[in-house]
């Protein structure tokens, strides 16, 4: 809470790249904490603490509002960055006031719902399936896309995936990183891609770090990728410079098509 009050939180953005056009098609907003004394605090250190202390809701609300504000600013400036995705915790998703909080964040800056994507984890969907489904359906009615994040690391059933209003599935980076070394990981990735497409979803791979991983994913029909092969998470000004850099990774492939 003090980090919010002291304006120590910030958002960095990592591009998602189409494997068909090699063009950026969207961004994921990722929170960073620059502590006044400790310096940069990794999300892996403070997000679990926020979840266990009940502070994840105000942190999540700050992330949502900051991402909407930045998306609107880019829209005003004519920057075609695509949809901005924000991560939503189980405590947010299973809160009766969640939909209203999203409405408020959009309305405050005048951003349309179709400029936003919400990412939820498998584990967040099983806390209160009925309320989660109702909130997700309400978001979709506003034009917001829904993605299931870190897929393959939880225990969600195919029945649950069919019941929920999902637009995209994101393959967890732990599988992507093992594509080259482990046949089991390759088979899991192929299966997730096929399953996602059979359910009418876009499939996004996280943590893509080299051309071999990219080529495997492209060969097996993955729609979008995200990772350090193209760009790390960047602050807004550096991200826009990356977008316009003629030498950025993937620019040549994009131009050739």
Short mmCIF file of C-alpha atoms in Angstrom, two decimals:
data_model
loop_
_atom_site.label_atom_id
_atom_site.label_comp_id
_atom_site.label_asym_id
_atom_site.label_seq_id
_atom_site.Cartn_x
_atom_site.Cartn_y
_atom_site.Cartn_z
CA UNK A 1 0.00 0.00 0.00
CA UNK A 2 2.87 2.39 0.81
CA UNK A 3 4.37 1.65 -2.61
CA UNK A 4 1.17 2.94 -4.22
CA UNK A 5 1.03 5.99 -1.95
CA UNK A 6 4.68 6.82 -2.67
CA UNK A 7 4.23 6.32 -6.41
CA UNK A 8 6.92 3.61 -6.44
CA UNK A 9 5.05 1.21 -8.73
CA UNK A 10 5.45 1.39 -12.49
CA UNK A 11 4.41 -0.65 -15.49
CA UNK A 12 6.66 -2.12 -18.14
CA UNK A 13 5.20 -3.59 -21.32
CA UNK A 14 6.26 -6.66 -23.31
CA UNK A 15 5.09 -6.98 -26.93
CA UNK A 16 3.20 -9.96 -28.32
CA UNK A 17 4.24 -10.83 -31.88
CA UNK A 18 2.12 -12.46 -34.58
CA UNK A 19 3.80 -15.54 -36.04
CA UNK A 20 1.96 -14.91 -39.31
CA UNK A 21 3.02 -11.32 -39.95
CA UNK A 22 5.84 -10.86 -37.39
CA UNK A 23 4.09 -7.62 -36.45
CA UNK A 24 3.43 -6.62 -32.83
CA UNK A 25 -0.25 -7.24 -32.08
CA UNK A 26 -0.49 -6.35 -28.40
CA UNK A 27 1.28 -5.87 -25.09
CA UNK A 28 1.33 -7.37 -21.62
CA UNK A 29 1.54 -4.88 -18.74
CA UNK A 30 3.93 -6.07 -16.01
CA UNK A 31 4.26 -4.29 -12.68
CA UNK A 32 7.62 -3.19 -11.29
CA UNK A 33 8.44 -1.77 -7.85
CA UNK A 34 11.25 0.73 -7.44
CA UNK A 35 11.64 0.93 -3.65
CA UNK A 36 13.11 4.16 -2.29
CA UNK A 37 15.68 2.33 -0.15
CA UNK A 38 15.87 -1.25 -1.42
CA UNK A 39 15.93 -0.39 -5.10
CA UNK A 40 14.12 -2.61 -7.57
CA UNK A 41 12.06 -5.31 -5.85
CA UNK A 42 11.27 -8.32 -8.11
CA UNK A 43 7.56 -9.10 -8.65
CA UNK A 44 8.28 -12.64 -7.46
CA UNK A 45 9.07 -11.12 -4.05
CA UNK A 46 6.20 -8.68 -3.58
CA UNK A 47 3.25 -10.18 -5.48
CA UNK A 48 2.99 -13.29 -3.24
CA UNK A 49 3.15 -11.02 -0.18
CA UNK A 50 0.39 -8.83 -1.60
CA UNK A 51 -1.73 -11.93 -2.22
CA UNK A 52 -1.21 -13.35 1.27
CA UNK A 53 -1.94 -10.03 3.01
CA UNK A 54 -5.02 -9.12 0.98
CA UNK A 55 -3.30 -6.16 -0.68
CA UNK A 56 -3.38 -7.68 -4.15
CA UNK A 57 -6.74 -6.08 -4.86
CA UNK A 58 -5.53 -2.46 -4.45
CA UNK A 59 -2.32 -3.35 -6.30
CA UNK A 60 -4.34 -5.00 -9.07
CA UNK A 61 -6.65 -2.00 -9.26
CA UNK A 62 -3.65 0.31 -9.58
CA UNK A 63 -2.24 -1.86 -12.40
CA UNK A 64 -5.58 -1.86 -14.21
CA UNK A 65 -6.00 1.92 -13.99
CA UNK A 66 -2.40 2.64 -14.94
CA UNK A 67 -2.59 0.31 -17.96
CA UNK A 68 -5.86 1.87 -19.13
CA UNK A 69 -4.41 5.36 -18.72
CA UNK A 70 -1.32 4.44 -20.75
CA UNK A 71 -3.34 2.65 -23.44
CA UNK A 72 -5.51 5.75 -23.84
CA UNK A 73 -2.45 7.98 -24.07
CA UNK A 74 -0.99 5.80 -26.82
CA UNK A 75 -4.31 5.86 -28.64
CA UNK A 76 -4.40 9.65 -28.43
CA UNK A 77 -0.85 9.80 -29.81
CA UNK A 78 -1.78 7.51 -32.71
CA UNK A 79 0.43 4.64 -31.55
CA UNK A 80 -1.02 1.34 -32.83
CA UNK A 81 0.16 -0.92 -30.01
CA UNK A 82 -2.83 -3.29 -30.05
CA UNK A 83 -4.65 -4.55 -26.97
CA UNK A 84 -2.99 -4.11 -23.59
CA UNK A 85 -3.23 -7.18 -21.34
CA UNK A 86 -3.34 -6.98 -17.55
CA UNK A 87 -2.99 -9.85 -15.10
CA UNK A 88 -5.89 -10.37 -12.70
CA UNK A 89 -5.58 -12.24 -9.41
CA UNK A 90 -8.04 -14.74 -7.94
CA UNK A 91 -9.03 -12.19 -5.29
CA UNK A 92 -9.95 -9.67 -7.97
CA UNK A 93 -11.70 -12.16 -10.23
CA UNK A 94 -13.81 -13.60 -7.41
CA UNK A 95 -14.86 -10.18 -6.08
CA UNK A 96 -18.42 -8.99 -6.71
CA UNK A 97 -17.18 -5.45 -7.39
CA UNK A 98 -14.60 -6.46 -9.99
CA UNK A 99 -16.65 -5.66 -13.09
CA UNK A 100 -17.49 -2.22 -11.72
CA UNK A 101 -13.81 -1.56 -11.02
CA UNK A 102 -13.01 -2.35 -14.67
CA UNK A 103 -15.85 -0.10 -15.84
CA UNK A 104 -14.51 2.72 -13.68
CA UNK A 105 -10.95 2.29 -14.98
CA UNK A 106 -12.13 2.41 -18.61
CA UNK A 107 -14.58 5.28 -18.10
CA UNK A 108 -12.10 7.47 -16.21
CA UNK A 109 -9.83 7.71 -19.25
CA UNK A 110 -12.39 7.11 -22.01
CA UNK A 111 -10.90 3.82 -23.20
CA UNK A 112 -13.02 1.30 -25.12
CA UNK A 113 -13.17 -2.24 -23.77
CA UNK A 114 -11.79 -3.73 -26.99
CA UNK A 115 -8.43 -2.09 -26.22
CA UNK A 116 -8.05 -4.27 -23.11
CA UNK A 117 -7.29 -7.92 -22.46
CA UNK A 118 -7.50 -9.64 -19.07
CA UNK A 119 -5.21 -12.56 -18.20
CA UNK A 120 -6.26 -15.03 -15.52
CA UNK A 121 -4.38 -18.07 -14.22
CA UNK A 122 -5.77 -21.58 -14.04
CA UNK A 123 -5.64 -21.50 -10.24
CA UNK A 124 -7.69 -18.29 -10.07
CA UNK A 125 -10.54 -19.94 -11.96
CA UNK A 126 -11.18 -22.71 -9.45
CA UNK A 127 -11.76 -20.57 -6.34
CA UNK A 128 -15.33 -19.65 -7.26
CA UNK A 129 -16.10 -20.89 -10.76
CA UNK A 130 -19.59 -19.41 -10.95
CA UNK A 131 -18.55 -15.90 -9.90
CA UNK A 132 -15.41 -16.03 -12.04
CA UNK A 133 -17.45 -17.10 -15.07
CA UNK A 134 -20.03 -14.36 -14.46
CA UNK A 135 -17.33 -11.69 -14.16
CA UNK A 136 -15.52 -12.91 -17.26
CA UNK A 137 -18.73 -12.99 -19.27
CA UNK A 138 -19.50 -9.44 -18.17
CA UNK A 139 -16.05 -8.34 -19.35
CA UNK A 140 -16.53 -9.98 -22.74
CA UNK A 141 -19.83 -8.13 -23.14
CA UNK A 142 -17.75 -4.95 -22.90
CA UNK A 143 -15.46 -6.12 -25.72
CA UNK A 144 -12.62 -7.16 -23.40
CA UNK A 145 -10.69 -10.27 -24.44
CA UNK A 146 -9.98 -13.01 -21.88
CA UNK A 147 -6.82 -15.13 -21.83
CA UNK A 148 -5.88 -18.01 -19.54
CA UNK A 149 -2.27 -17.51 -18.46
CA UNK A 150 0.47 -20.01 -17.54
CA UNK A 151 -1.56 -22.81 -19.10
CA UNK A 152 -0.39 -26.32 -18.32
CA UNK A 153 0.84 -25.58 -14.80
CA UNK A 154 -2.50 -25.98 -13.02
CA UNK A 155 -5.23 -28.56 -12.82
CA UNK A 156 -8.09 -27.07 -14.82
CA UNK A 157 -10.20 -29.58 -16.70
CA UNK A 158 -11.19 -29.37 -20.34
CA UNK A 159 -14.79 -29.12 -19.14
CA UNK A 160 -13.91 -25.98 -17.18
CA UNK A 161 -12.19 -24.48 -20.22
CA UNK A 162 -15.29 -25.12 -22.33
CA UNK A 163 -17.55 -23.54 -19.72
CA UNK A 164 -15.59 -20.30 -19.39
CA UNK A 165 -15.69 -17.43 -21.90
CA UNK A 166 -12.04 -17.54 -23.00
CA UNK A 167 -10.49 -16.03 -26.13
CA UNK A 168 -6.86 -17.09 -25.77
CA UNK A 169 -4.61 -19.61 -24.05
CA UNK A 170 -1.02 -18.76 -23.10
CA UNK A 171 1.45 -21.65 -22.97
CA UNK A 172 3.55 -21.43 -19.82
CA UNK A 173 7.17 -20.46 -20.40
CA UNK A 174 8.42 -23.55 -18.53
CA UNK A 175 7.29 -25.70 -21.47
CA UNK A 176 8.60 -23.29 -24.10
CA UNK A 177 12.06 -23.24 -22.53
CA UNK A 178 12.27 -27.04 -22.70
CA UNK A 179 11.18 -27.40 -26.34
CA UNK A 180 14.72 -28.03 -27.59
CA UNK A 181 15.84 -30.45 -24.89
CA UNK A 182 12.78 -32.50 -23.94
CA UNK A 183 10.45 -34.41 -26.30
CA UNK A 184 7.79 -34.41 -23.58
CA UNK A 185 7.72 -30.60 -23.56
CA UNK A 186 7.39 -30.53 -27.36
CA UNK A 187 4.44 -32.91 -27.17
CA UNK A 188 2.76 -30.85 -24.45
CA UNK A 189 3.16 -27.68 -26.51
CA UNK A 190 1.77 -29.36 -29.64
CA UNK A 191 -1.19 -30.64 -27.62
CA UNK A 192 -1.97 -27.24 -26.10
CA UNK A 193 -1.84 -25.57 -29.52
CA UNK A 194 -4.21 -28.15 -31.03
CA UNK A 195 -6.55 -28.05 -28.04
CA UNK A 196 -6.67 -24.25 -28.02
CA UNK A 197 -7.52 -24.11 -31.71
CA UNK A 198 -10.15 -26.85 -31.33
CA UNK A 199 -11.81 -24.69 -28.66
CA UNK A 200 -11.68 -21.63 -30.92
CA UNK A 201 -8.94 -19.82 -28.99
CA UNK A 202 -5.83 -17.93 -30.00
CA UNK A 203 -2.68 -19.60 -28.72
CA UNK A 204 0.18 -17.50 -27.34
CA UNK A 205 3.58 -18.82 -26.21
CA UNK A 206 5.44 -17.03 -23.43
CA UNK A 207 9.17 -17.00 -22.76
CA UNK A 208 10.41 -17.37 -26.35
CA UNK A 209 14.14 -16.71 -26.25
CA UNK A 210 15.62 -18.08 -29.48
CA UNK A 211 14.89 -18.79 -33.14
CA UNK A 212 14.62 -22.56 -32.66
CA UNK A 213 11.75 -22.12 -30.21
CA UNK A 214 10.10 -19.59 -32.52
CA UNK A 215 10.39 -21.88 -35.54
CA UNK A 216 8.95 -24.88 -33.67
CA UNK A 217 5.98 -22.83 -32.50
CA UNK A 218 5.40 -21.41 -35.98
CA UNK A 219 5.60 -24.88 -37.54
CA UNK A 220 2.91 -26.17 -35.20
CA UNK A 221 0.52 -23.28 -35.68
CA UNK A 222 1.01 -21.13 -32.59
CA UNK A 223 -0.58 -17.74 -33.26
CA UNK A 224 1.50 -15.33 -31.19
CA UNK A 225 4.72 -15.32 -29.19
CA UNK A 226 6.16 -13.19 -26.44
CA UNK A 227 9.68 -13.17 -25.05
CA UNK A 228 13.21 -11.83 -25.03
CA UNK A 229 13.82 -13.00 -28.61
CA UNK A 230 11.89 -9.90 -29.63
CA UNK A 231 11.89 -7.65 -26.58
CA UNK A 232 12.12 -7.64 -22.79
CA UNK A 233 9.44 -5.75 -20.85
CA UNK A 234 10.12 -2.05 -21.43
CA UNK A 235 8.95 1.25 -19.91
CA UNK A 236 6.52 3.15 -22.16
CA UNK A 237 8.99 5.52 -23.80
CA UNK A 238 11.47 2.75 -24.61
CA UNK A 239 8.66 0.55 -25.90
CA UNK A 240 7.53 3.15 -28.42
CA UNK A 241 11.14 3.66 -29.53
CA UNK A 242 11.33 -0.13 -30.04
CA UNK A 243 8.12 -0.08 -32.10
CA UNK A 244 9.59 2.50 -34.47
CA UNK A 245 13.11 1.06 -34.64
CA UNK A 246 13.70 -0.17 -38.23
CA UNK A 247 16.33 -2.60 -36.91
CA UNK A 248 14.20 -4.22 -34.21
CA UNK A 249 13.98 -8.04 -34.24
CA UNK A 250 11.26 -9.24 -36.57
CA UNK A 251 11.05 -5.98 -38.52
CA UNK A 252 12.66 -7.50 -41.60
CA UNK A 253 10.26 -10.46 -41.58
CA UNK A 254 7.36 -8.10 -41.12
CA UNK A 255 8.44 -5.91 -44.02
CA UNK A 256 9.00 -8.90 -46.29
CA UNK A 257 5.40 -9.94 -45.86
#
